Amino acid sequence: MDFFLGHYNYWIFIFLMMLGFYVVVARGNLVKKIIGLNIFQASVFLLYISIGKVLGGTAPIIIDGYGTDPVIYSNPLPHVLILTAIVVGVATTALGLSLVVRINEAYGTIEEDEISEMDREP
Amino acid sequence: MIAAHYPALQIALPLIAAPLCVLLRRGTWAWLVTVAVSWTALYVSVQLLLQVLASGPISYELGGWAAPWGIEYRVDSVNAFVLLIVSGISAISAPYAYKSVIHEIPEHQHYLFYSAYLLCLTGLLGIVITGDAFNVFVFLEISSLSSYVLISLGKDRKAVTAAYQYLVMGTIGATFFLIGVGLIYAMTGTLNMADIANRIDQVQNTRTVLAAFAFITVGLGLKLALFPLHLWLPNAYAYAPSVVTVFLAATATKVAIYTMLRFVFTLFGTDFALDVTLLAEFLMALALVGVFAASITAIFQNNIKRMLAYSSVAQVGYMMLGVSFFSVTGLTGGIVHLFNHAMMKGALFMALGAIFFRVGSVHIDRIRGLGKQMPFTMFAFVIGGLSLIGIPLTVGFISKWYLILAALERGWWPIAGLVLLSSLLAIVYVWRVVEVAYFRDPPTNHPKVTEAPLSLLVPTWILVLANIYFGVDTTLTVGVADTAAKVLLGLGQ
């Protein structure tokens, strides 16, 4: 039981990852797919932040008076990495949505099955 | 002095040139910048390869931060060779782009096209040169995002849906890769590749490292279009603008394969991959099924670009087959095929781009009689096709030779037989095009076409002649690939 409760953030990560992945695979609406993709990417942020957390650790900021003491602090590197990944996620979502706009202009629909129906004609 | 900074220049030049193209706002100027940067990048990568061959691996500390903390650029004979492939293809396809882009892309988007092209080049070179696992992800996304844009610029509206499909699958692949890198970081506490390779031995029997291995191989499998994860590739290549297809077909999957090699061999180590996981068996089975399934699908395509795209999936199969032997000969075959396939597919897609330029279509019915009307273009296609099949005196033969040699070395002669058998399938789909182009009369209801302009023909023929040259004189390609294979297997520098 401790294993489940003690790692609850990892369980949320797995849940969100599978949820996002499911939406990408199962939904036919192109906008919903992008939203699913976004949830899928966001779940990874949670994984990285969880890795960086040290139990009982403080924020990794050097303040006078604390500087020389051996304070326990969370690992800041995963946070920095995830900042980059967030930027990538925003760029992917923006590009994906703008492609959906172009698809809507060209086909008049954003439903996957209707688009493949229109493409099937020679 | 400047020679010490070549690794940084390799990335910084195209990265700076990309926004410069946006500022210039003129298609022609942006094109000039692209050509200049591509050729400089080629010069730099040739210098890097010579340095590596002469005096061993180069380590470059970005911004002066020492290796495990700062980002390290590390060039050894494996990635120096891949850098040469990427920048060489870019240097040849940039001059080709001028007329092709004018023909296929609206004028107000030209400068944006070249900007995206340079960003894609930056990303691909960056993935290859970096020695930092997270940095690979960043460059992977730079190259992927710009290639989605490049693909969506195709004339057909299917290009946009192809780009969308690639975006979804590519992002899933990259995110899997990111999860894998995160898990490795959790176990080893470092992101520097050499550092990870040192520390991973102590934790290699944990489930977390196994999960990381699975996420990374599947994520990269999506990016390199390993059968059955190749679904994004045929449409993306078929509907992208001609230059984009040339550039991506010759570089993007190669770079993903390089990343796979780097992670499997250098980071996780050969012993881990062989003993703990079933990677070799999996890769061999998927590679062989992929070669046959994709080649057979290629035979039934009427859009020639789509046919060659399926053939690319099959060629990726050959490369992975070489890797799956886990021997020096097999890896040499796989790595040399990275180079050789870039040459043959570059030449073939360039010839198709020239056909599209004059005819306006690459449907098999529209190329009837082109053997007489566009003799130089079609003859380039024929030689590229012969190389794809693996006829002696072309580069294709060298690749197949090493693959068969590797199979026989292990005593697995059925696999050697399968490689030969699959070459017969290539004969079928190449012959379909040759037969239609040379032995059918040109259609009467379409205007007569003439030979493609020189700015398209010259780059095509440079690659065609490279196909023959490197098929005869293999000292450079096989020599470097052999060294690279030994480095990957840990048998030498």
Coordinates of C-alpha atoms in Angstrom, one line a residue:
Chain A
M1 CA 0.0 0.0 0.0
D2 CA 2.9 2.3 0.9
F3 CA 4.3 1.6 -2.6
F4 CA 1.1 2.9 -4.2
L5 CA 0.6 6.0 -2.0
G6 CA 4.3 6.8 -1.7
H7 CA 4.6 7.0 -5.4
Y8 CA 1.3 8.7 -6.1
N9 CA 2.9 11.3 -8.4
Y10 CA 4.3 8.6 -10.6
W11 CA 0.8 7.0 -10.8
I12 CA -0.6 10.3 -11.9
F13 CA 2.1 10.5 -14.6
I14 CA 1.3 7.0 -15.9
F15 CA -2.5 7.8 -15.8
L16 CA -2.0 11.1 -17.7
M17 CA 0.4 9.5 -20.2
M18 CA -2.0 6.7 -21.1
L19 CA -5.0 9.1 -21.1
G20 CA -3.3 11.5 -23.6
F21 CA -2.1 8.6 -25.7
Y22 CA -5.6 7.1 -25.8
V23 CA -7.1 10.4 -26.9
V24 CA -4.5 10.6 -29.7
V25 CA -5.2 7.1 -30.9
A26 CA -9.0 6.9 -30.4
R27 CA -10.3 10.3 -31.3
G28 CA -11.1 11.2 -35.0
N29 CA -11.3 14.9 -34.4
L30 CA -8.0 16.5 -35.3
V31 CA -8.2 19.3 -32.6
K32 CA -8.9 16.7 -29.9
K33 CA -5.9 14.7 -31.1
I34 CA -3.7 17.7 -30.6
I35 CA -5.1 18.2 -27.1
G36 CA -4.5 14.5 -26.3
L37 CA -0.9 15.0 -27.6
N38 CA -0.5 18.0 -25.3
I39 CA -1.7 16.0 -22.2
F40 CA 0.7 13.2 -23.2
Q41 CA 3.6 15.6 -23.3
A42 CA 2.5 17.4 -20.1
S43 CA 2.6 14.1 -18.2
V44 CA 6.3 13.8 -18.9
F45 CA 6.9 17.1 -17.2
L46 CA 5.4 15.6 -14.1
L47 CA 7.8 12.7 -14.4
Y48 CA 10.9 15.0 -14.6
I49 CA 9.7 17.2 -11.7
S50 CA 9.1 14.1 -9.6
I51 CA 12.6 12.8 -10.3
G52 CA 14.1 16.1 -9.1
K53 CA 12.2 16.3 -5.8
V54 CA 14.2 15.4 -2.7
L55 CA 12.0 14.7 0.4
G56 CA 12.3 17.5 2.8
G57 CA 14.4 19.5 0.4
T58 CA 14.1 23.2 0.0
A59 CA 14.2 25.3 -3.2
P60 CA 17.8 25.4 -4.6
I61 CA 18.4 29.1 -3.9
I62 CA 21.6 30.4 -2.1
I63 CA 20.7 32.9 0.6
D64 CA 23.1 34.5 3.0
G65 CA 23.1 32.6 6.3
Y66 CA 22.1 29.4 4.6
G67 CA 24.9 29.3 2.1
T68 CA 27.5 27.6 4.2
D69 CA 25.2 25.1 5.9
P70 CA 24.8 21.7 4.2
V71 CA 21.1 22.3 3.3
I72 CA 19.1 19.6 1.5
Y73 CA 17.7 21.0 -1.7
S74 CA 15.8 19.7 -4.7
N75 CA 17.7 19.0 -7.8
P76 CA 17.1 22.0 -10.1
L77 CA 18.3 20.4 -13.3
P78 CA 15.1 18.5 -14.2
H79 CA 13.2 21.8 -13.7
V80 CA 15.5 23.5 -16.2
L81 CA 15.2 20.6 -18.7
I82 CA 11.4 20.7 -18.4
L83 CA 11.4 24.4 -19.2
T84 CA 12.9 23.5 -22.5
A85 CA 10.4 20.7 -23.0
I86 CA 7.5 23.0 -22.2
V87 CA 8.7 25.4 -24.9
V88 CA 8.9 22.4 -27.3
G89 CA 5.3 21.4 -26.3
V90 CA 3.9 24.9 -26.9
A91 CA 5.6 25.0 -30.3
T92 CA 4.3 21.6 -31.3
T93 CA 0.7 22.4 -30.2
A94 CA 0.8 25.8 -32.0
L95 CA 2.1 24.1 -35.2
G96 CA -0.3 21.3 -34.9
L97 CA -3.3 23.6 -34.5
S98 CA -2.2 25.8 -37.4
L99 CA -2.0 22.7 -39.6
V100 CA -5.5 21.8 -38.5
V101 CA -6.6 25.3 -39.6
R102 CA -5.0 24.7 -43.0
I103 CA -6.7 21.3 -43.2
N104 CA -10.0 22.9 -42.5
E105 CA -9.5 25.4 -45.2
A106 CA -8.5 22.7 -47.8
Y107 CA -11.1 20.0 -46.9
G108 CA -13.8 21.9 -45.1
T109 CA -13.7 19.4 -42.2
I110 CA -11.5 18.3 -39.3
E111 CA -12.8 14.8 -38.9
E112 CA -10.2 12.2 -39.8
D113 CA -12.6 9.7 -41.4
E114 CA -14.2 12.3 -43.6
I115 CA -10.8 13.5 -44.7
S116 CA -9.6 10.0 -45.6
E117 CA -12.9 9.5 -47.5
M118 CA -12.2 12.6 -49.6
D119 CA -8.6 11.5 -50.2
R120 CA -9.6 8.1 -51.4
E121 CA -11.1 9.4 -54.7
P122 CA -8.4 9.4 -57.3
Chain B
M1 CA 42.6 29.3 -34.3
I2 CA 39.2 28.9 -35.9
A3 CA 39.8 25.2 -36.5
A4 CA 39.4 24.6 -32.8
H5 CA 35.9 25.9 -33.0
Y6 CA 34.7 23.9 -36.0
P7 CA 32.3 21.8 -33.8
A8 CA 30.4 24.9 -32.6
L9 CA 30.5 26.5 -36.1
Q10 CA 28.9 23.5 -37.6
I11 CA 25.7 24.2 -35.6
A12 CA 25.9 27.9 -35.1
L13 CA 26.2 28.9 -38.8
P14 CA 22.9 27.4 -40.0
L15 CA 21.2 28.4 -36.7
I16 CA 22.2 32.1 -37.2
A17 CA 21.4 32.0 -40.9
A18 CA 17.8 30.8 -40.4
P19 CA 16.5 34.1 -38.7
L20 CA 18.7 36.0 -41.1
C21 CA 16.7 34.6 -44.0
V22 CA 13.5 35.9 -42.3
L23 CA 15.0 39.3 -42.0
L24 CA 16.1 39.4 -45.7
R25 CA 12.5 38.8 -46.9
R26 CA 13.7 38.1 -50.4
G27 CA 13.6 34.6 -51.8
T28 CA 16.8 34.9 -53.9
W29 CA 18.8 36.4 -51.1
A30 CA 17.6 33.8 -48.7
W31 CA 18.6 31.1 -51.3
L32 CA 22.1 32.6 -51.6
V33 CA 22.5 32.5 -47.8
T34 CA 21.3 28.9 -47.8
V35 CA 23.8 27.8 -50.5
A36 CA 26.7 29.6 -48.8
V37 CA 25.9 28.2 -45.4
S38 CA 25.4 24.7 -46.8
W39 CA 28.7 24.7 -48.5
T40 CA 30.5 26.1 -45.5
A41 CA 28.9 23.4 -43.4
L42 CA 30.2 20.8 -45.8
Y43 CA 33.7 22.3 -45.6
V44 CA 33.6 22.3 -41.8
S45 CA 32.4 18.6 -41.7
V46 CA 35.1 17.5 -44.1
Q47 CA 37.7 19.3 -41.9
L48 CA 36.2 17.6 -38.8
L49 CA 36.3 14.2 -40.5
L50 CA 40.0 14.7 -41.5
Q51 CA 40.9 15.8 -37.9
V52 CA 39.1 12.8 -36.4
L53 CA 40.8 10.4 -38.8
A54 CA 44.2 12.0 -38.2
S55 CA 44.1 12.5 -34.4
G56 CA 41.2 10.7 -32.8
P57 CA 37.9 12.0 -31.3
I58 CA 37.4 15.7 -30.7
S59 CA 35.7 17.0 -27.5
Y60 CA 34.4 20.5 -27.6
E61 CA 33.1 22.3 -24.4
L62 CA 30.3 24.6 -25.3
G63 CA 30.7 28.0 -23.6
G64 CA 33.8 26.7 -21.8
W65 CA 31.8 24.6 -19.3
A66 CA 33.6 21.3 -18.5
A67 CA 32.1 18.1 -19.8
P68 CA 29.8 16.4 -17.2
W69 CA 28.1 19.7 -16.3
G70 CA 28.3 21.7 -19.5
I71 CA 27.1 20.5 -22.9
E72 CA 29.8 18.6 -24.8
Y73 CA 30.1 18.3 -28.5
R74 CA 31.9 15.1 -29.3
V75 CA 33.0 14.1 -32.7
D76 CA 34.3 10.6 -33.4
S77 CA 34.5 8.7 -36.7
V78 CA 30.9 7.6 -36.4
N79 CA 29.3 11.0 -36.3
A80 CA 31.9 12.7 -38.4
F81 CA 30.8 10.4 -41.2
V82 CA 27.1 11.2 -40.6
L83 CA 27.8 14.9 -40.4
L84 CA 29.5 14.6 -43.8
I85 CA 26.4 12.8 -45.2
V86 CA 24.0 15.5 -43.9
S87 CA 26.0 18.5 -44.9
G88 CA 27.0 17.0 -48.2
I89 CA 23.4 16.3 -49.2
S90 CA 22.4 19.8 -48.1
A91 CA 25.2 21.3 -50.2
I92 CA 24.0 19.5 -53.3
S93 CA 20.3 20.0 -52.8
A94 CA 20.5 23.8 -51.9
P95 CA 21.5 24.8 -55.5
Y96 CA 18.9 22.4 -56.8
A97 CA 16.3 24.2 -54.6
Y98 CA 16.3 27.5 -56.6
K99 CA 14.2 26.6 -59.6
S100 CA 12.3 23.8 -58.0
V101 CA 11.1 26.1 -55.2
I102 CA 10.1 28.8 -57.6
H103 CA 8.0 26.2 -59.4
E104 CA 6.4 24.6 -56.4
I105 CA 6.0 27.2 -53.7
P106 CA 4.2 30.6 -53.8
E107 CA 6.7 33.5 -54.0
H108 CA 5.8 35.2 -50.7
Q109 CA 6.8 32.0 -48.8
H110 CA 10.2 31.5 -50.4
Y111 CA 12.3 33.2 -47.6
L112 CA 10.3 31.3 -45.0
F113 CA 11.0 28.0 -46.8
Y114 CA 14.7 28.6 -46.7
S115 CA 14.5 29.6 -43.1
A116 CA 12.8 26.4 -42.2
Y117 CA 15.3 24.4 -44.4
L118 CA 18.2 25.9 -42.5
L119 CA 16.5 25.2 -39.1
C120 CA 16.0 21.6 -40.2
L121 CA 19.7 21.4 -41.2
T122 CA 20.7 22.8 -37.8
G123 CA 18.6 20.3 -36.0
L124 CA 19.9 17.3 -38.0
L125 CA 23.6 18.4 -37.6
G126 CA 22.9 19.1 -33.9
I127 CA 21.5 15.6 -33.2
V128 CA 24.6 14.1 -34.7
I129 CA 27.3 16.2 -33.1
T130 CA 26.1 16.6 -29.5
G131 CA 27.4 14.5 -26.7
D132 CA 24.5 15.3 -24.3
A133 CA 21.4 13.0 -24.2
F134 CA 18.9 15.8 -23.5
N135 CA 20.5 18.0 -26.2
V136 CA 19.6 15.3 -28.7
F137 CA 15.9 15.7 -27.8
V138 CA 16.1 19.5 -28.3
F139 CA 17.8 19.2 -31.7
L140 CA 15.4 16.4 -32.6
E141 CA 12.5 18.7 -32.0
I142 CA 14.1 21.6 -33.9
S143 CA 14.6 19.3 -37.0
S144 CA 11.2 17.7 -36.6
L145 CA 9.1 20.9 -36.2
S146 CA 10.8 22.5 -39.2
S147 CA 10.4 19.4 -41.3
Y148 CA 6.6 19.3 -40.5
V149 CA 6.5 22.9 -41.9
L150 CA 8.6 22.0 -45.0
I151 CA 6.3 19.0 -45.8
S152 CA 3.1 21.0 -45.4
L153 CA 4.3 23.4 -48.1
G154 CA 3.6 20.8 -50.8
K155 CA 1.2 21.7 -53.6
D156 CA -1.3 18.9 -53.1
R157 CA -3.6 19.4 -50.1
K158 CA -2.7 15.9 -49.0
A159 CA 0.7 17.4 -48.0
V160 CA -1.0 19.2 -45.0
T161 CA -2.6 16.0 -43.8
A162 CA 0.7 14.1 -44.3
A163 CA 2.5 16.8 -42.2
Y164 CA -0.2 16.5 -39.5
Q165 CA 0.1 12.8 -39.4
Y166 CA 3.9 13.1 -39.2
L167 CA 3.5 15.7 -36.4
V168 CA 1.4 13.4 -34.3
M169 CA 3.6 10.3 -34.8
G170 CA 6.9 12.3 -34.6
T171 CA 5.8 13.9 -31.3
I172 CA 4.9 10.6 -29.8
G173 CA 8.3 9.2 -30.8
A174 CA 10.2 12.2 -29.4
T175 CA 8.2 12.1 -26.2
F176 CA 9.0 8.4 -25.7
F177 CA 12.6 9.3 -26.2
L178 CA 12.3 12.1 -23.6
I179 CA 10.8 9.7 -21.1
G180 CA 13.7 7.3 -21.7
V181 CA 16.3 10.0 -21.2
G182 CA 14.5 11.1 -18.0
L183 CA 14.6 7.5 -16.6
I184 CA 18.3 7.2 -17.5
Y185 CA 18.9 10.5 -15.7
A186 CA 17.0 9.2 -12.7
M187 CA 19.3 6.2 -12.5
T188 CA 22.7 7.7 -13.4
G189 CA 22.4 11.3 -12.4
T190 CA 24.0 12.6 -15.6
L191 CA 23.1 13.5 -19.1
N192 CA 26.6 13.4 -20.7
M193 CA 26.7 10.4 -23.0
A194 CA 30.3 9.3 -22.1
D195 CA 29.4 9.8 -18.4
I196 CA 26.2 7.7 -18.7
A197 CA 28.2 5.0 -20.5
N198 CA 30.5 4.8 -17.5
R199 CA 27.8 4.7 -14.9
I200 CA 25.1 2.6 -16.5
D201 CA 27.0 -0.7 -15.8
Q202 CA 26.2 -0.5 -12.1
V203 CA 22.4 -0.1 -12.6
Q204 CA 21.9 -2.1 -15.8
N205 CA 19.9 -4.8 -14.2
T206 CA 17.2 -2.5 -12.8
R207 CA 13.7 -2.4 -14.3
T208 CA 14.0 1.4 -14.8
V209 CA 17.0 1.0 -17.2
L210 CA 15.1 -1.6 -19.1
A211 CA 12.1 0.7 -19.4
A212 CA 14.4 3.5 -20.5
F213 CA 15.9 1.2 -23.1
A214 CA 12.4 0.3 -24.4
F215 CA 11.2 3.8 -24.5
I216 CA 14.2 5.0 -26.4
T217 CA 14.3 2.3 -29.0
V218 CA 10.6 2.5 -29.7
G219 CA 10.7 6.3 -29.8
L220 CA 13.7 6.3 -32.2
G221 CA 12.1 3.5 -34.1
L222 CA 9.2 5.9 -34.9
K223 CA 11.6 8.6 -36.0
L224 CA 13.6 6.3 -38.2
A225 CA 10.5 4.6 -39.8
L226 CA 11.3 1.1 -38.7
F227 CA 8.6 -1.3 -39.9
P228 CA 5.8 -1.3 -38.6
L229 CA 6.3 2.2 -37.2
H230 CA 6.7 3.7 -40.7
L231 CA 3.2 4.8 -41.4
W232 CA 4.0 8.5 -41.5
L233 CA 6.7 8.2 -44.1
P234 CA 5.1 7.3 -47.4
N235 CA 2.7 10.2 -47.5
A236 CA 5.1 12.7 -46.0
Y237 CA 7.7 11.9 -48.7
A238 CA 5.2 11.6 -51.5
Y239 CA 3.4 15.0 -51.1
A240 CA 6.3 17.2 -49.8
P241 CA 7.9 19.6 -52.3
S242 CA 10.6 17.9 -54.4
V243 CA 13.6 19.5 -52.7
V244 CA 12.2 18.6 -49.2
T245 CA 11.8 15.0 -50.3
V246 CA 15.4 14.9 -51.6
F247 CA 16.7 16.4 -48.4
L248 CA 14.6 14.5 -45.8
A249 CA 14.8 11.1 -47.6
A250 CA 18.6 11.4 -47.7
T251 CA 19.2 12.7 -44.2
A252 CA 16.3 12.5 -41.6
T253 CA 16.0 8.7 -41.2
K254 CA 19.8 8.4 -41.3
V255 CA 20.2 10.7 -38.4
A256 CA 17.6 8.8 -36.4
I257 CA 19.5 5.6 -37.2
Y258 CA 22.7 7.2 -36.0
T259 CA 21.0 8.2 -32.7
M260 CA 19.8 4.6 -32.3
L261 CA 23.3 3.3 -32.8
R262 CA 24.8 5.8 -30.4
F263 CA 22.3 5.0 -27.6
V264 CA 22.3 1.2 -28.1
F265 CA 26.1 0.7 -28.5
T266 CA 27.8 3.6 -26.7
L267 CA 25.3 4.3 -23.9
F268 CA 23.7 1.0 -23.0
G269 CA 26.6 -1.1 -24.4
T270 CA 26.7 -4.1 -26.6
D271 CA 26.6 -6.6 -23.8
F272 CA 23.5 -5.1 -22.3
A273 CA 21.7 -5.0 -25.6
L274 CA 22.6 -8.5 -26.5
D275 CA 22.3 -10.3 -23.1
V276 CA 19.6 -8.4 -21.2
T277 CA 17.3 -7.5 -24.1
L278 CA 16.2 -9.3 -27.2
L279 CA 17.1 -6.3 -29.4
A280 CA 19.1 -8.2 -32.0
E281 CA 16.4 -10.8 -32.6
F282 CA 13.7 -8.2 -32.7
L283 CA 15.6 -5.9 -35.1
M284 CA 16.4 -8.7 -37.5
A285 CA 12.9 -10.0 -37.7
L286 CA 11.4 -6.5 -38.1
A287 CA 14.1 -5.5 -40.6
L288 CA 13.4 -8.6 -42.8
V289 CA 9.6 -8.3 -42.6
G290 CA 10.0 -4.6 -43.4
V291 CA 12.2 -5.1 -46.4
F292 CA 9.7 -7.5 -48.0
A293 CA 6.4 -5.8 -47.0
A294 CA 7.6 -2.4 -48.1
S295 CA 9.2 -3.6 -51.3
I296 CA 6.0 -5.5 -52.2
T297 CA 3.8 -2.4 -51.4
A298 CA 6.2 -0.3 -53.5
I299 CA 5.5 -2.5 -56.6
F300 CA 1.8 -1.6 -56.5
Q301 CA 2.2 2.2 -56.2
N302 CA 1.2 4.4 -59.2
N303 CA 2.6 7.6 -57.7
I304 CA 6.4 7.1 -58.3
K305 CA 7.4 9.3 -55.4
R306 CA 5.2 7.2 -53.1
M307 CA 6.8 4.1 -54.6
L308 CA 10.3 5.4 -53.8
A309 CA 9.1 6.3 -50.3
Y310 CA 8.0 2.7 -49.7
S311 CA 11.4 1.7 -51.1
S312 CA 13.0 3.9 -48.4
V313 CA 11.2 2.0 -45.7
A314 CA 12.7 -1.2 -47.2
Q315 CA 16.2 0.4 -47.3
V316 CA 15.9 1.3 -43.6
G317 CA 15.2 -2.4 -43.2
Y318 CA 18.6 -3.2 -44.8
M319 CA 20.4 -0.8 -42.5
M320 CA 18.8 -2.2 -39.4
L321 CA 19.5 -5.7 -40.7
G322 CA 23.2 -4.8 -40.8
V323 CA 22.9 -3.4 -37.2
S324 CA 21.2 -6.5 -36.0
F325 CA 24.2 -8.7 -36.7
F326 CA 26.1 -6.9 -33.9
S327 CA 29.3 -7.7 -35.8
V328 CA 31.9 -5.5 -37.4
T329 CA 31.0 -6.6 -40.9
G330 CA 27.3 -6.2 -40.3
L331 CA 27.7 -2.7 -38.8
T332 CA 30.0 -1.7 -41.6
G333 CA 27.3 -2.7 -44.0
G334 CA 24.7 -0.8 -42.1
I335 CA 26.7 2.3 -41.8
V336 CA 28.0 2.3 -45.3
H337 CA 24.4 1.9 -46.4
L338 CA 23.5 5.1 -44.6
F339 CA 25.9 6.9 -47.0
N340 CA 25.0 4.8 -50.1
H341 CA 21.3 5.1 -49.6
A342 CA 21.6 8.9 -49.2
M343 CA 23.4 8.9 -52.6
M344 CA 20.9 6.7 -54.5
K345 CA 17.7 8.1 -53.0
G346 CA 19.0 11.7 -53.4
A347 CA 19.7 11.0 -57.1
L348 CA 16.3 9.3 -57.7
F349 CA 14.2 11.9 -55.9
M350 CA 16.2 14.7 -57.7
A351 CA 15.4 13.1 -61.1
L352 CA 11.7 12.8 -60.0
G353 CA 11.8 16.5 -59.0
A354 CA 13.1 17.4 -62.5
I355 CA 10.3 15.3 -64.0
F356 CA 7.7 17.1 -61.8
F357 CA 9.2 20.4 -62.9
R358 CA 8.5 19.7 -66.6
V359 CA 5.5 17.4 -66.5
G360 CA 3.7 18.6 -63.4
S361 CA 3.0 15.1 -62.1
V362 CA 4.9 12.0 -61.0
H363 CA 2.1 9.6 -61.8
I364 CA 3.2 6.6 -63.7
D365 CA 0.8 7.3 -66.6
R366 CA 2.3 10.7 -67.1
I367 CA 5.9 9.6 -67.6
R368 CA 5.1 7.6 -70.8
G369 CA 7.8 8.2 -73.4
L370 CA 9.9 10.5 -71.2
G371 CA 13.0 8.4 -72.1
K372 CA 13.1 10.3 -75.4
Q373 CA 11.8 13.6 -74.2
M374 CA 14.0 14.0 -71.1
P375 CA 16.9 11.6 -71.9
F376 CA 19.4 12.9 -69.3
T377 CA 16.8 13.0 -66.4
M378 CA 15.5 9.5 -67.2
F379 CA 19.0 8.1 -67.6
A380 CA 19.9 9.5 -64.2
F381 CA 16.8 7.7 -62.9
V382 CA 17.9 4.5 -64.5
I383 CA 21.3 4.5 -62.9
G384 CA 19.9 5.5 -59.6
G385 CA 17.5 2.6 -59.9
L386 CA 20.3 0.1 -60.8
S387 CA 22.1 1.3 -57.7
L388 CA 18.9 0.7 -55.7
I389 CA 18.8 -2.8 -57.0
G390 CA 22.4 -3.4 -56.2
I391 CA 24.1 -3.9 -59.6
P392 CA 27.9 -4.2 -59.4
L393 CA 29.8 -0.9 -60.0
T394 CA 27.2 1.0 -58.1
V395 CA 27.0 1.9 -54.4
G396 CA 24.0 -0.4 -53.9
F397 CA 26.2 -3.4 -54.6
I398 CA 28.7 -2.5 -51.9
S399 CA 26.0 -2.3 -49.2
K400 CA 24.4 -5.6 -50.2
W401 CA 27.9 -7.2 -50.5
Y402 CA 28.7 -6.4 -46.8
L403 CA 25.2 -7.5 -45.6
I404 CA 25.5 -10.8 -47.3
L405 CA 29.1 -11.2 -46.1
A406 CA 27.9 -10.5 -42.5
A407 CA 25.2 -13.1 -42.8
L408 CA 27.6 -15.7 -44.2
E409 CA 30.2 -14.9 -41.5
R410 CA 27.6 -16.0 -38.9
G411 CA 26.6 -19.0 -41.1
W412 CA 23.1 -17.7 -41.6
W413 CA 22.9 -18.3 -45.3
P414 CA 19.0 -18.2 -45.4
I415 CA 19.3 -14.5 -44.5
A416 CA 21.8 -13.9 -47.3
G417 CA 19.3 -15.6 -49.6
L418 CA 16.5 -13.3 -48.4
V419 CA 18.7 -10.2 -49.1
L420 CA 19.2 -11.4 -52.7
L421 CA 15.5 -12.3 -53.1
S422 CA 14.4 -8.9 -51.9
S423 CA 16.7 -7.3 -54.5
L424 CA 14.6 -9.0 -57.1
L425 CA 11.6 -7.1 -55.8
A426 CA 13.5 -3.8 -56.3
I427 CA 14.1 -4.9 -60.0
V428 CA 10.3 -5.2 -60.4
Y429 CA 9.4 -1.7 -59.2
V430 CA 12.3 0.0 -60.9
W431 CA 11.6 -1.9 -64.2
R432 CA 8.0 -0.7 -64.1
V433 CA 9.1 2.9 -64.4
V434 CA 11.8 2.1 -67.0
E435 CA 9.4 0.2 -69.1
V436 CA 6.8 2.9 -69.1
A437 CA 9.4 5.7 -69.8
Y438 CA 11.3 4.0 -72.6
F439 CA 8.9 1.6 -74.3
R440 CA 5.6 3.4 -74.4
D441 CA 4.7 6.3 -76.7
P442 CA 4.2 9.7 -75.1
P443 CA 0.6 10.7 -74.4
T444 CA -0.9 12.7 -77.2
N445 CA -3.3 14.8 -75.2
H446 CA -0.5 16.5 -73.2
P447 CA 1.9 19.2 -74.5
K448 CA 5.4 18.0 -75.5
V449 CA 8.0 18.3 -72.7
T450 CA 11.6 19.2 -73.0
E451 CA 14.7 18.3 -71.0
A452 CA 15.0 19.8 -67.4
P453 CA 17.0 23.0 -66.9
L454 CA 20.7 22.6 -66.0
S455 CA 20.3 23.9 -62.4
L456 CA 18.3 20.7 -61.8
L457 CA 20.3 18.4 -64.0
V458 CA 23.8 19.2 -62.6
P459 CA 23.0 18.4 -58.9
T460 CA 21.2 15.2 -60.0
W461 CA 24.2 14.1 -62.1
I462 CA 26.7 14.9 -59.4
L463 CA 24.8 12.4 -57.2
V464 CA 24.5 9.9 -60.0
L465 CA 28.2 10.0 -60.6
A466 CA 28.8 9.7 -56.9
N467 CA 26.8 6.5 -57.1
I468 CA 29.2 5.1 -59.6
Y469 CA 32.4 6.6 -58.1
F470 CA 31.8 5.2 -54.6
G471 CA 30.7 2.0 -56.1
V472 CA 34.1 1.5 -57.6
D473 CA 36.4 3.2 -55.1
T474 CA 35.3 2.3 -51.6
T475 CA 38.4 3.3 -49.7
L476 CA 36.7 6.4 -48.2
T477 CA 33.2 5.0 -47.5
V478 CA 34.0 1.4 -46.4
G479 CA 37.2 2.6 -44.6
V480 CA 35.4 5.1 -42.4
A481 CA 32.4 2.8 -41.9
D482 CA 34.7 0.0 -40.8
T483 CA 36.4 2.3 -38.3
A484 CA 33.0 3.6 -37.1
A485 CA 31.8 0.0 -36.6
K486 CA 34.8 -0.8 -34.5
V487 CA 34.4 2.4 -32.4
L488 CA 30.7 1.4 -31.7
L489 CA 31.6 -2.1 -30.7
G490 CA 34.4 -0.8 -28.5
L491 CA 37.2 -2.4 -30.5
G492 CA 39.2 0.7 -31.2
Q493 CA 39.2 4.4 -31.8

